[in-house]
Short mmCIF file of C-alpha atoms in Angstrom, two decimals:
data_model
loop_
_atom_site.label_atom_id
_atom_site.label_comp_id
_atom_site.label_asym_id
_atom_site.label_seq_id
_atom_site.Cartn_x
_atom_site.Cartn_y
_atom_site.Cartn_z
CA MET F 203 0.88 94.26 8.27
CA ARG F 204 -0.74 91.63 10.47
CA PRO F 205 1.32 88.42 10.78
CA GLY F 206 -0.67 85.48 9.52
CA SER F 207 -3.05 87.48 7.30
CA TRP F 208 -3.91 85.65 4.08
CA TRP F 209 -2.55 88.30 1.73
CA GLN F 210 0.77 88.49 3.58
CA ARG F 211 1.19 84.74 3.33
CA SER F 212 0.25 84.82 -0.35
CA ILE F 213 2.94 87.39 -1.11
CA ILE F 214 5.56 85.39 0.79
CA MET F 215 4.69 82.17 -1.00
CA LEU F 216 4.65 83.88 -4.40
CA VAL F 217 8.12 85.35 -3.88
CA LEU F 218 9.55 82.07 -2.60
CA PHE F 219 8.10 79.99 -5.42
CA ALA F 220 9.26 82.53 -7.99
CA SER F 221 12.81 82.33 -6.65
CA ALA F 222 12.71 78.53 -6.99
CA LEU F 223 11.43 78.47 -10.58
CA PRO F 224 14.83 78.77 -12.28
CA ALA F 225 15.90 75.56 -10.54
CA VAL F 226 13.34 73.33 -12.31
CA ALA F 227 15.15 70.55 -14.16
CA GLU F 228 15.10 66.90 -15.18
CA LEU F 229 15.09 63.88 -12.88
CA GLN F 230 18.58 62.44 -12.37
CA ASN F 231 18.50 60.03 -9.42
CA VAL F 232 15.99 58.36 -7.06
CA GLU F 233 16.80 56.94 -3.62
CA VAL F 234 14.46 54.80 -1.52
CA GLY F 235 14.96 54.22 2.20
CA GLY F 236 13.18 53.75 5.47
CA GLU F 237 13.12 52.28 8.96
CA VAL F 238 11.29 49.57 10.86
CA ARG F 239 11.39 50.04 14.63
CA ALA F 240 9.64 48.19 17.46
CA ARG F 241 9.78 49.07 21.15
CA GLY F 242 8.27 47.19 24.07
CA ARG F 243 7.54 49.43 27.09
CA TYR F 244 6.58 48.64 30.68
CA TRP F 245 5.77 51.06 33.51
CA ARG F 246 5.49 49.89 37.13
CA ASN F 247 3.75 52.01 39.81
CA VAL F 248 3.55 55.08 37.56
CA TRP F 249 0.32 55.64 35.67
CA ALA F 250 -3.25 55.72 36.89
CA ASP F 251 -5.43 52.73 36.14
CA GLY F 252 -7.16 53.22 32.80
CA ASN F 253 -10.21 55.37 33.40
CA GLY F 254 -9.87 55.11 37.16
CA TRP F 255 -7.27 57.38 38.60
CA ALA F 256 -7.32 60.48 36.42
CA ASN F 257 -11.10 60.82 36.73
CA TYR F 258 -11.41 59.42 40.23
CA VAL F 259 -8.88 61.77 41.76
CA ALA F 260 -10.94 64.82 40.83
CA ALA F 261 -13.92 63.46 42.72
CA ARG F 262 -12.26 62.01 45.78
CA PHE F 263 -9.53 64.51 46.61
CA TRP F 264 -10.99 67.56 48.24
CA PRO F 265 -9.10 70.50 46.85
CA SER F 266 -7.53 73.11 49.05
CA ARG F 267 -10.38 75.55 48.41
CA PRO F 268 -14.01 75.04 49.47
CA LEU F 269 -15.52 74.40 46.05
CA GLY F 270 -12.69 73.66 43.69
CA ASP F 271 -9.17 74.32 42.54
CA VAL F 272 -10.02 74.29 38.87
CA VAL F 273 -6.97 74.71 36.68
CA PHE F 274 -7.33 72.09 33.97
CA PRO F 275 -10.16 69.86 32.73
CA PRO F 276 -11.91 68.16 34.40
CA ARG F 277 -12.82 71.37 36.19
CA GLY F 278 -13.72 69.92 39.55
CA GLY F 279 -10.64 69.37 41.70
CA LEU F 280 -7.04 68.21 41.68
CA TRP F 281 -6.25 66.11 38.63
CA SER F 282 -3.35 63.72 38.15
CA ARG F 283 -2.23 61.13 35.63
CA PHE F 284 -0.13 59.29 38.22
CA ASP F 285 -0.75 57.03 41.21
CA TRP F 286 2.75 56.06 42.53
CA ASP F 287 1.29 52.96 44.16
CA ASP F 288 1.51 49.19 43.63
CA ARG F 289 -2.20 48.43 43.98
CA GLY F 290 -3.44 48.89 40.42
CA ALA F 291 -2.56 47.44 37.04
CA ASP F 292 0.65 48.46 35.33
CA LEU F 293 0.91 49.92 31.82
CA LYS F 294 2.63 47.88 29.12
CA TYR F 295 2.50 47.71 25.34
CA VAL F 296 4.59 47.25 22.18
CA GLU F 297 4.72 50.10 19.68
CA GLN F 298 6.01 50.04 16.12
CA ARG F 299 7.13 52.79 13.81
CA THR F 300 7.54 52.21 10.10
CA THR F 301 8.83 54.82 7.66
CA LEU F 302 9.31 54.69 3.91
CA GLY F 303 10.84 57.56 2.00
CA VAL F 304 11.78 58.58 -1.51
CA LYS F 305 14.30 61.24 -2.48
CA ALA F 306 14.37 62.42 -6.09
CA ASP F 307 17.38 64.42 -7.28
CA PHE F 308 17.15 66.73 -10.28
CA THR F 309 19.70 68.81 -12.10
CA GLU F 310 20.37 72.40 -11.04
CA ASP F 311 20.50 71.43 -7.32
CA VAL F 312 16.81 70.61 -7.02
CA ASN F 313 15.38 67.65 -5.11
CA ALA F 314 12.09 66.47 -3.66
CA VAL F 315 11.58 64.29 -0.58
CA ILE F 316 8.50 62.30 0.43
CA THR F 317 8.45 60.17 3.62
CA LEU F 318 5.53 58.19 4.99
CA GLU F 319 5.23 57.14 8.63
CA SER F 320 2.96 54.59 10.31
CA TYR F 321 2.81 54.45 14.09
CA ASP F 322 0.89 51.60 15.74
CA VAL F 323 0.54 49.79 19.03
CA TRP F 324 0.53 46.03 18.57
CA GLY F 325 -3.01 44.66 18.64
CA GLU F 326 -4.70 47.90 17.56
CA ASP F 327 -5.26 46.79 13.99
CA PHE F 328 -5.93 43.07 14.29
CA ARG F 329 -9.05 42.59 12.22
CA SER F 330 -10.47 39.20 13.15
CA ASN F 331 -12.61 38.32 16.16
CA TYR F 332 -11.12 35.06 17.45
CA ILE F 333 -14.47 33.95 18.93
CA THR F 334 -16.72 34.41 15.91
CA GLY F 335 -14.10 34.61 13.18
CA ALA F 336 -15.69 37.79 11.84
CA ASP F 337 -13.30 39.92 9.79
CA ALA F 338 -14.15 43.54 10.54
CA ARG F 339 -11.72 45.02 8.01
CA ALA F 340 -11.47 48.06 10.26
CA ALA F 341 -8.24 49.75 11.16
CA THR F 342 -7.39 52.65 13.44
CA ALA F 343 -7.66 56.11 11.95
CA ASP F 344 -4.71 58.16 10.74
CA ASP F 345 -2.35 55.18 10.50
CA LEU F 346 -0.36 56.62 7.64
CA GLU F 347 1.02 60.17 7.68
CA PHE F 348 3.31 62.21 5.47
CA ILE F 349 6.06 63.38 7.80
CA GLU F 350 8.09 64.78 4.91
CA ALA F 351 6.81 66.15 1.62
CA TYR F 352 8.92 69.06 0.42
CA ILE F 353 10.80 70.49 -2.50
CA GLU F 354 14.30 71.85 -2.03
CA ALA F 355 16.50 74.12 -4.09
CA ASP F 356 20.16 74.46 -3.17
CA ASN F 357 22.82 77.02 -4.12
CA LEU F 358 20.25 79.68 -4.94
CA PHE F 359 21.66 82.67 -6.84
CA GLY F 360 25.08 81.02 -6.76
CA GLN F 361 25.27 81.28 -2.98
CA PRO F 362 25.29 78.57 -0.24
CA LEU F 363 21.58 79.25 0.18
CA ARG F 364 19.00 76.48 0.49
CA LEU F 365 15.23 76.84 0.23
CA ARG F 366 12.88 74.12 1.50
CA ILE F 367 9.10 74.35 1.06
CA GLY F 368 6.58 71.85 2.41
CA ARG F 369 6.19 69.40 5.28
CA GLN F 370 9.56 68.81 6.90
CA LEU F 371 11.40 67.78 10.06
CA ILE F 372 13.25 70.61 11.80
CA THR F 373 15.96 70.32 14.44
CA LEU F 374 17.52 73.49 15.81
CA GLY F 375 20.82 72.90 17.57
CA LYS F 376 20.60 69.80 19.76
CA GLY F 377 16.79 69.80 19.63
CA TRP F 378 16.37 71.34 23.07
CA LEU F 379 13.44 73.54 22.00
CA VAL F 380 12.73 72.39 18.43
CA GLY F 381 13.35 68.81 17.33
CA GLU F 382 12.27 66.13 14.88
CA THR F 383 10.39 63.90 17.37
CA SER F 384 7.84 64.45 20.12
CA ILE F 385 8.60 61.01 21.57
CA GLU F 386 11.40 58.74 20.36
CA THR F 387 9.14 56.77 18.04
CA LEU F 388 6.86 59.52 16.76
CA ALA F 389 7.89 62.22 14.30
CA GLN F 390 7.02 65.89 14.75
CA PRO F 391 6.72 67.42 11.26
CA PHE F 392 6.24 71.10 10.47
CA ASP F 393 4.39 72.56 7.48
CA ALA F 394 6.96 75.24 6.79
CA VAL F 395 9.07 77.41 4.56
CA ARG F 396 12.72 77.29 5.58
CA LEU F 397 15.65 79.27 4.23
CA THR F 398 19.19 78.22 5.23
CA PHE F 399 22.46 80.03 4.56
CA ASP F 400 25.14 77.40 5.16
CA ALA F 401 28.66 78.78 4.81
CA GLU F 402 31.91 77.17 5.95
CA ASP F 403 32.15 79.03 9.28
CA TYR F 404 28.55 79.91 10.04
CA GLU F 405 24.97 78.89 9.35
CA VAL F 406 21.74 80.86 9.59
CA ASP F 407 18.26 79.33 9.50
CA ALA F 408 15.04 81.32 9.08
CA PHE F 409 11.64 79.64 8.93
CA TRP F 410 7.90 80.13 9.13
CA SER F 411 5.56 77.22 9.91
CA LYS F 412 1.79 76.86 10.10
CA LEU F 413 0.57 75.14 13.27
CA ALA F 414 -3.19 75.65 12.86
CA GLU F 415 -5.33 77.02 10.02
CA ARG F 416 -8.68 78.46 11.15
CA SER F 417 -9.91 80.42 8.14
CA PRO F 418 -12.58 81.25 7.10
CA VAL F 419 -14.04 80.90 10.61
CA GLU F 420 -11.67 83.61 11.83
CA GLU F 421 -10.06 86.30 9.74
CA ASP F 422 -6.81 86.20 11.71
CA GLY F 423 -7.09 83.25 14.05
CA ASP F 424 -4.27 81.00 12.92
CA ALA F 425 -1.38 79.63 14.96
CA ASP F 426 2.07 80.22 13.45
CA PHE F 427 5.63 79.54 14.54
CA TYR F 428 8.56 81.66 13.33
CA GLY F 429 12.26 81.46 14.05
CA VAL F 430 15.77 82.62 13.25
CA TYR F 431 18.69 80.47 14.38
CA GLY F 432 22.32 81.39 13.73
CA THR F 433 25.43 79.32 14.52
CA TYR F 434 29.13 80.13 14.35
CA LYS F 435 31.07 76.89 13.72
CA GLY F 436 34.47 78.13 12.60
CA PHE F 437 36.32 77.31 15.86
CA LYS F 438 35.68 73.80 17.20
CA PRO F 439 36.67 74.51 20.83
CA LEU F 440 34.13 77.32 21.02
CA GLN F 441 31.03 77.33 18.85
CA ALA F 442 28.04 79.53 19.49
CA SER F 443 24.40 79.83 18.50
CA VAL F 444 21.93 82.64 19.04
CA TYR F 445 18.25 82.41 18.20
CA PHE F 446 14.83 83.98 18.38
CA LEU F 447 11.59 81.96 18.28
CA TRP F 448 8.09 83.40 18.06
CA LEU F 449 4.94 81.39 18.69
CA ARG F 450 1.73 83.26 17.81
CA ASP F 451 -1.83 81.98 18.31
CA ALA F 452 -4.54 84.46 17.36
CA GLN F 453 -7.63 82.31 17.92
CA SER F 454 -10.72 84.10 19.17
CA ILE F 455 -11.55 83.19 22.79
CA GLU F 456 -14.59 84.03 24.91
CA ASP F 457 -15.65 82.69 28.31
CA GLN F 458 -19.20 84.02 28.20
CA VAL F 459 -21.41 85.12 25.32
CA TYR F 460 -24.06 87.69 26.24
CA GLY F 461 -26.21 90.22 24.46
CA PRO F 462 -25.31 93.88 23.90
CA PHE F 463 -25.83 94.82 27.57
CA GLY F 464 -23.72 91.92 28.84
CA GLU F 465 -20.96 92.72 26.42
CA TRP F 466 -21.07 96.35 27.58
CA VAL F 467 -20.68 95.23 31.21
CA GLU F 468 -17.70 93.07 30.25
CA GLU F 469 -16.20 96.07 28.52
CA VAL F 470 -16.63 98.21 31.63
CA PHE F 471 -14.96 95.64 33.89
CA ASN F 472 -12.32 94.73 31.27
CA VAL F 473 -12.99 90.99 31.37
CA ASP F 474 -13.34 88.32 28.68
CA LYS F 475 -10.63 89.99 26.62
CA TYR F 476 -7.93 87.68 25.34
CA ARG F 477 -5.26 89.16 23.15
CA PRO F 478 -3.47 86.85 20.72
CA THR F 479 -0.90 84.60 22.34
CA ASN F 480 2.62 85.79 21.57
CA ILE F 481 5.40 83.80 23.21
CA TYR F 482 8.87 85.12 22.45
CA THR F 483 11.87 82.91 23.20
CA TYR F 484 15.40 84.16 22.70
CA GLY F 485 18.51 82.33 23.76
CA VAL F 486 22.16 81.50 23.34
CA ARG F 487 24.06 78.23 23.18
CA LEU F 488 27.81 77.77 23.72
CA PHE F 489 29.31 74.39 22.94
CA GLY F 490 32.55 72.80 21.81
CA ARG F 491 35.28 70.25 22.35
CA TRP F 492 38.89 70.65 23.45
CA GLY F 493 40.79 67.38 23.45
CA GLY F 494 38.82 65.04 25.69
CA LEU F 495 36.77 67.87 27.19
CA ASP F 496 33.33 68.74 25.80
CA TYR F 497 30.70 71.15 27.02
CA ASP F 498 27.25 72.43 26.09
CA LEU F 499 25.50 75.38 27.72
CA GLU F 500 22.13 76.68 26.54
CA VAL F 501 20.09 79.42 28.20
CA ALA F 502 16.83 80.95 26.97
CA ARG F 503 14.42 83.56 28.24
CA GLN F 504 10.74 83.37 27.43
CA ARG F 505 8.44 86.39 27.57
CA GLY F 506 5.22 87.58 26.03
CA TYR F 507 1.52 87.10 26.50
CA SER F 508 -0.39 83.82 26.66
CA GLY F 509 -4.13 84.37 26.50
CA THR F 510 -4.71 80.83 25.22
CA ALA F 511 -3.12 79.31 28.32
CA GLY F 512 -4.88 81.82 30.58
CA HIS F 513 -8.21 80.70 29.18
CA LEU F 514 -7.61 77.21 30.62
CA THR F 515 -7.44 78.62 34.14
CA ARG F 516 -10.85 79.13 35.67
CA GLU F 517 -11.94 78.40 39.23
CA TRP F 518 -15.26 76.94 40.17
CA GLY F 519 -17.56 79.85 40.92
CA ALA F 520 -15.75 82.37 38.75
CA LEU F 521 -17.25 83.45 35.44
CA TYR F 522 -13.99 84.24 33.71
CA SER F 523 -10.49 82.92 33.20
CA ASP F 524 -7.26 84.86 33.52
CA SER F 525 -7.04 87.28 30.61
CA ARG F 526 -3.74 88.85 31.72
CA PRO F 527 -1.07 86.12 31.82
CA ASN F 528 2.39 87.45 31.02
CA PRO F 529 4.98 84.66 31.17
CA ASP F 530 8.54 85.63 31.97
CA PHE F 531 10.68 82.55 32.60
CA ILE F 532 14.21 81.24 32.21
CA GLY F 533 15.10 77.82 30.82
CA ALA F 534 18.58 76.34 30.81
CA ASP F 535 20.47 73.14 30.11
CA VAL F 536 24.17 72.57 30.76
CA GLU F 537 26.49 69.57 30.51
CA VAL F 538 30.25 69.19 30.81
CA GLY F 539 31.96 65.89 30.01
CA TYR F 540 35.41 64.38 29.68
CA THR F 541 36.32 61.35 27.56
CA PHE F 542 39.34 59.34 28.74
CA ASP F 543 41.60 57.95 26.03
CA VAL F 544 41.74 54.44 27.51
CA ALA F 545 39.96 51.15 26.93
CA TRP F 546 36.15 51.45 26.73
CA GLN F 547 36.55 55.20 26.01
CA PRO F 548 34.59 56.22 29.15
CA ARG F 549 32.99 59.66 29.17
CA VAL F 550 32.12 61.11 32.57
CA TYR F 551 29.73 64.05 32.63
CA VAL F 552 27.86 66.33 34.99
CA GLY F 553 24.97 68.59 34.07
CA GLY F 554 21.59 69.98 34.90
CA ALA F 555 18.45 71.60 33.58
CA LEU F 556 16.13 74.36 34.78
CA PHE F 557 12.62 75.26 33.69
CA GLU F 558 11.21 78.10 35.73
CA GLY F 559 7.54 78.22 36.63
CA ALA F 560 5.11 80.11 38.84
CA ASP F 561 2.52 78.45 41.06
CA ASN F 562 0.27 81.15 42.54
CA ARG F 563 -2.54 78.79 43.49
CA GLY F 564 -1.99 79.68 47.14
CA ASN F 565 -5.08 80.64 49.08
CA ASP F 566 -5.83 83.84 50.91
CA VAL F 567 -8.73 85.37 52.82
CA TRP F 568 -10.15 87.12 49.76
CA GLN F 569 -10.33 83.89 47.79
CA THR F 570 -11.85 82.03 50.74
CA PHE F 571 -14.71 84.38 51.58
CA SER F 572 -15.52 85.71 48.14
CA ARG F 573 -15.97 82.61 46.08
CA TYR F 574 -18.74 84.09 43.94
CA PRO F 575 -17.61 87.62 43.09
CA GLY F 576 -18.62 87.03 39.47
CA ILE F 577 -17.24 89.66 37.14
CA LEU F 578 -15.07 91.17 39.86
CA TYR F 579 -12.88 88.10 40.23
CA GLN F 580 -10.47 86.42 37.85
CA PRO F 581 -7.98 83.72 38.93
CA HIS F 582 -4.28 83.86 38.20
CA ALA F 583 -2.92 81.65 35.46
CA ASN F 584 -0.03 79.52 36.62
CA LEU F 585 2.41 79.00 33.80
CA GLY F 586 5.90 77.65 33.37
CA PHE F 587 8.67 77.77 30.80
CA ASN F 588 7.11 76.34 27.65
CA ARG F 589 9.43 73.73 26.17
CA LEU F 590 7.85 74.32 22.76
CA PHE F 591 8.63 71.39 20.43
CA SER F 592 11.59 69.82 22.18
CA SER F 593 13.00 66.37 21.44
CA GLN F 594 14.97 66.17 24.69
CA THR F 595 13.26 64.37 27.54
CA LEU F 596 14.07 64.39 31.24
CA ALA F 597 12.78 60.84 31.71
CA GLY F 598 11.07 58.26 29.54
CA MET F 599 9.12 57.25 32.62
CA PHE F 600 6.96 60.38 32.85
CA ASP F 601 8.24 63.11 30.49
CA ASP F 602 7.27 61.74 27.07
CA GLY F 603 6.37 64.73 24.97
CA GLN F 604 8.59 66.98 27.11
CA VAL F 605 5.70 68.15 29.27
CA PHE F 606 7.35 68.69 32.68
CA THR F 607 8.24 72.24 33.66
CA ASN F 608 8.49 74.32 36.86
CA LEU F 609 11.38 72.16 38.08
CA TRP F 610 15.13 71.75 38.05
CA GLN F 611 17.34 68.74 37.50
CA GLY F 612 20.91 67.83 38.40
CA ARG F 613 22.56 64.84 36.72
CA LEU F 614 25.76 62.80 36.78
CA GLY F 615 26.60 59.96 34.41
CA VAL F 616 29.07 57.75 32.59
CA ASP F 617 29.02 56.58 28.95
CA ALA F 618 31.30 53.77 27.79
CA ALA F 619 31.86 51.32 24.94
CA PRO F 620 33.04 47.95 26.34
CA THR F 621 33.26 46.52 22.83
CA GLU F 622 33.08 47.83 19.30
CA LYS F 623 29.40 46.86 19.09
CA LEU F 624 28.24 47.41 22.69
CA SER F 625 27.70 50.82 24.31
CA THR F 626 26.44 51.56 27.82
CA SER F 627 25.21 54.57 29.74
CA VAL F 628 24.51 55.04 33.44
CA GLN F 629 23.01 58.21 34.92
CA VAL F 630 21.79 59.44 38.29
CA ALA F 631 19.57 62.53 38.38
CA TYR F 632 17.93 64.55 41.14
CA LEU F 633 14.61 66.32 40.45
CA SER F 634 13.11 69.15 42.48
CA VAL F 635 10.17 71.49 42.01
CA PHE F 636 10.96 75.15 41.31
CA ASP F 637 7.84 76.84 42.75
CA PRO F 638 5.95 74.45 45.07
CA PHE F 639 2.21 73.93 45.33
CA GLU F 640 0.57 75.03 48.59
CA HIS F 641 -1.28 72.19 50.30
CA PRO F 642 -3.84 72.29 53.13
CA ARG F 643 -2.05 72.59 56.45
CA VAL F 644 -3.70 69.48 57.94
CA TYR F 645 -5.14 66.41 56.22
CA LEU F 646 -7.66 64.16 57.94
CA PHE F 647 -5.98 61.06 56.49
CA GLU F 648 -3.12 61.53 54.04
CA LYS F 649 -2.60 57.88 53.04
CA SER F 650 -5.85 56.20 53.96
CA ARG F 651 -6.80 53.10 51.96
CA LEU F 652 -10.36 54.39 51.98
CA PRO F 653 -10.82 56.65 48.94
CA PHE F 654 -13.39 58.93 50.55
CA LEU F 655 -10.99 59.77 53.40
CA GLN F 656 -7.69 60.08 51.59
CA LYS F 657 -6.17 63.55 51.23
CA ARG F 658 -9.25 65.23 52.68
CA PRO F 659 -8.45 68.53 54.46
CA LEU F 660 -9.37 68.55 58.13
CA PHE F 661 -10.55 72.16 57.88
CA PRO F 662 -11.59 72.62 54.24
CA VAL F 663 -13.16 76.02 54.89
CA LEU F 664 -9.87 77.50 56.11
CA THR F 665 -8.32 77.39 52.68
CA PHE F 666 -5.79 80.09 53.50
CA TRP F 667 -4.28 77.82 56.19
CA ASP F 668 -1.82 76.07 53.91
CA ARG F 669 1.81 75.01 53.60
CA ASP F 670 4.38 74.57 50.85
CA GLY F 671 4.70 71.01 49.64
CA ASP F 672 7.96 69.08 49.86
CA ASP F 673 10.37 70.20 47.11
CA GLU F 674 11.88 66.79 46.33
CA LEU F 675 10.39 65.03 43.33
CA GLY F 676 12.83 62.14 43.57
CA TRP F 677 16.05 60.48 42.45
CA LEU F 678 16.05 58.89 39.00
CA THR F 679 18.59 56.26 37.97
CA THR F 680 18.95 55.28 34.31
CA LEU F 681 20.70 52.36 32.64
CA LYS F 682 20.98 51.96 28.85
CA LEU F 683 22.61 49.16 26.84
CA THR F 684 22.81 49.24 23.04
CA TYR F 685 24.15 46.43 20.86
CA ALA F 686 24.89 47.21 17.21
CA TYR F 687 24.31 43.85 15.53
CA SER F 688 25.30 45.41 12.23
CA ASP F 689 25.63 48.85 10.71
CA ASP F 690 21.87 48.83 10.09
CA LEU F 691 20.37 46.77 12.94
CA TYR F 692 20.53 47.53 16.66
CA ILE F 693 19.00 46.15 19.86
CA ALA F 694 18.70 48.34 22.99
CA PHE F 695 17.58 47.86 26.59
CA GLY F 696 16.74 50.58 29.10
CA TRP F 697 15.74 50.75 32.76
CA GLU F 698 14.77 53.79 34.82
CA HIS F 699 14.09 53.57 38.56
CA LEU F 700 12.51 56.46 40.44
CA PHE F 701 13.05 56.75 44.17
CA THR F 702 9.77 58.64 44.46
CA GLY F 703 10.15 61.79 46.51
CA ASP F 704 7.52 63.12 48.89
CA GLY F 705 7.01 66.09 46.59
CA MET F 706 6.13 63.90 43.61
CA ALA F 707 3.64 61.83 45.60
CA GLU F 708 1.90 64.57 47.59
CA GLY F 709 1.59 66.59 44.40
CA HIS F 710 2.98 69.61 42.57
CA TYR F 711 1.93 71.34 39.37
CA VAL F 712 4.82 70.40 37.10
CA ASP F 713 3.04 68.08 34.63
CA LEU F 714 1.51 69.15 31.29
CA MET F 715 3.35 72.49 31.30
CA ASN F 716 2.24 73.35 34.85
CA PHE F 717 -1.45 72.55 34.29
CA ALA F 718 -1.64 69.12 35.94
CA ASN F 719 -0.64 67.78 39.35
CA THR F 720 1.57 64.77 40.13
CA MET F 721 -0.40 63.74 43.24
CA GLY F 722 -0.51 60.00 43.91
CA SER F 723 -2.25 57.72 46.36
CA ASP F 724 1.11 56.56 47.78
CA ASP F 725 4.85 57.11 47.41
CA ASP F 726 6.02 53.71 46.16
CA ASP F 727 9.14 53.63 44.00
CA ALA F 728 8.51 53.31 40.26
CA ASP F 729 10.21 51.59 37.32
CA TYR F 730 10.24 51.91 33.55
CA PHE F 731 11.68 49.26 31.22
CA TYR F 732 11.98 49.12 27.46
CA VAL F 733 13.43 46.87 24.78
CA ASP F 734 14.01 48.59 21.47
CA THR F 735 15.13 47.33 18.08
CA GLY F 736 15.26 48.86 14.65
CA ILE F 737 16.70 48.49 11.18
CA GLN F 738 17.35 51.17 8.60
CA PHE F 739 17.61 50.66 4.88
#
């Protein structure tokens, strides 16, 4: 039986709906709630200027190979979203998230939930031209989304078994790999069927979600996400979770489309063949609390085949992408803390994170003197541990969406509550690349103010004459203050300062899951500020 085939899904849905039918009953109670949240954000010396940097860098930075190091669009050179300099404009805006939800309870342990979300940046939807007074009546697209729309039946068959069908928010564990938000102010809903067995001492979750529907264009080309997550919670000092997650993308991919003879040649040389992406992630989490001591250790291994990611890796001059990427990476996150039973209740903690990656973009003689081998040559895809749908970020400054991989982090911090309403957090973290990018051995001018000279290799033809970049991405300090004005309303302030490391500025492939470089035009320190407020009702 092929996963994702229409008749398999039909059988599953029929069985699940049939099991929920006995729970149909009358409406008993309706609850209405929601949230209004606004956050002002300001980045200093971080992002490229508008259209300038990200497009400009591809044209002005000579790559370490003669005609291109093409790993991610635009396919024409090194590409970065960052500048790490104080010469351009800074990024700043105010965003607002508004949610409104309804929960309807029925008899026989049945309920339905519908939640609407609107995410906007201030000024996007203002409809009047202040010069002419014209009222355009136009608003940005997709302003309003259903982030929850599901039916739920509890205590199925007289057991602590819960069935949820429809669009829903899913958090597994602490949200390290699967969480409810992609960024703090933007929900990450799943169209899914979820079955939960929630007993007193243990809980087991099993789910299937649809990420992309491509029928009838492709018979079996959908993207699906499956998972089983089990937790033992019967002993508070030592709780444990084990899980298995399966991401499958069966879309049809071709680099070149030829006639019968061309297709026969591709068959002979075994190119342009991309099997469905199957990324398997299995892991374990140990966590608990003993007196003032708390700890959390999570380790996962990721294996499989990623033809979709391999298809994004094609070098200039090659006809085909990498059709043989087989990721095999470790991801881990650990934190140990101790809360002192004194005034302010300070909690001191130490921790770290690891996301393995592989950067095989290094140059050799074969790649240098055989740039146009055509069918005979395919580049190597350079992947990293895929953080899937995590809600845990390494830094609000540059890791929104949890897109950094191929690096490790060490952190030390203190949390405290000076008053009943005020809480504070201070953290210092060190970031380093896991597998460094190989740069040209000698640059003509590394930090020239003249764009056409900056980062240009002195001997661009000798692409195999390279060196590992500096490992250090930088030191990141974080300060957070939160004031609870009431039980429903809070005001928060945050500040991150990056002591930009040489590795971050000269460039490594750690951004966008190892597909984009961090190269900047300088190595100035960077800052990120935010003011956040929200009310729930």
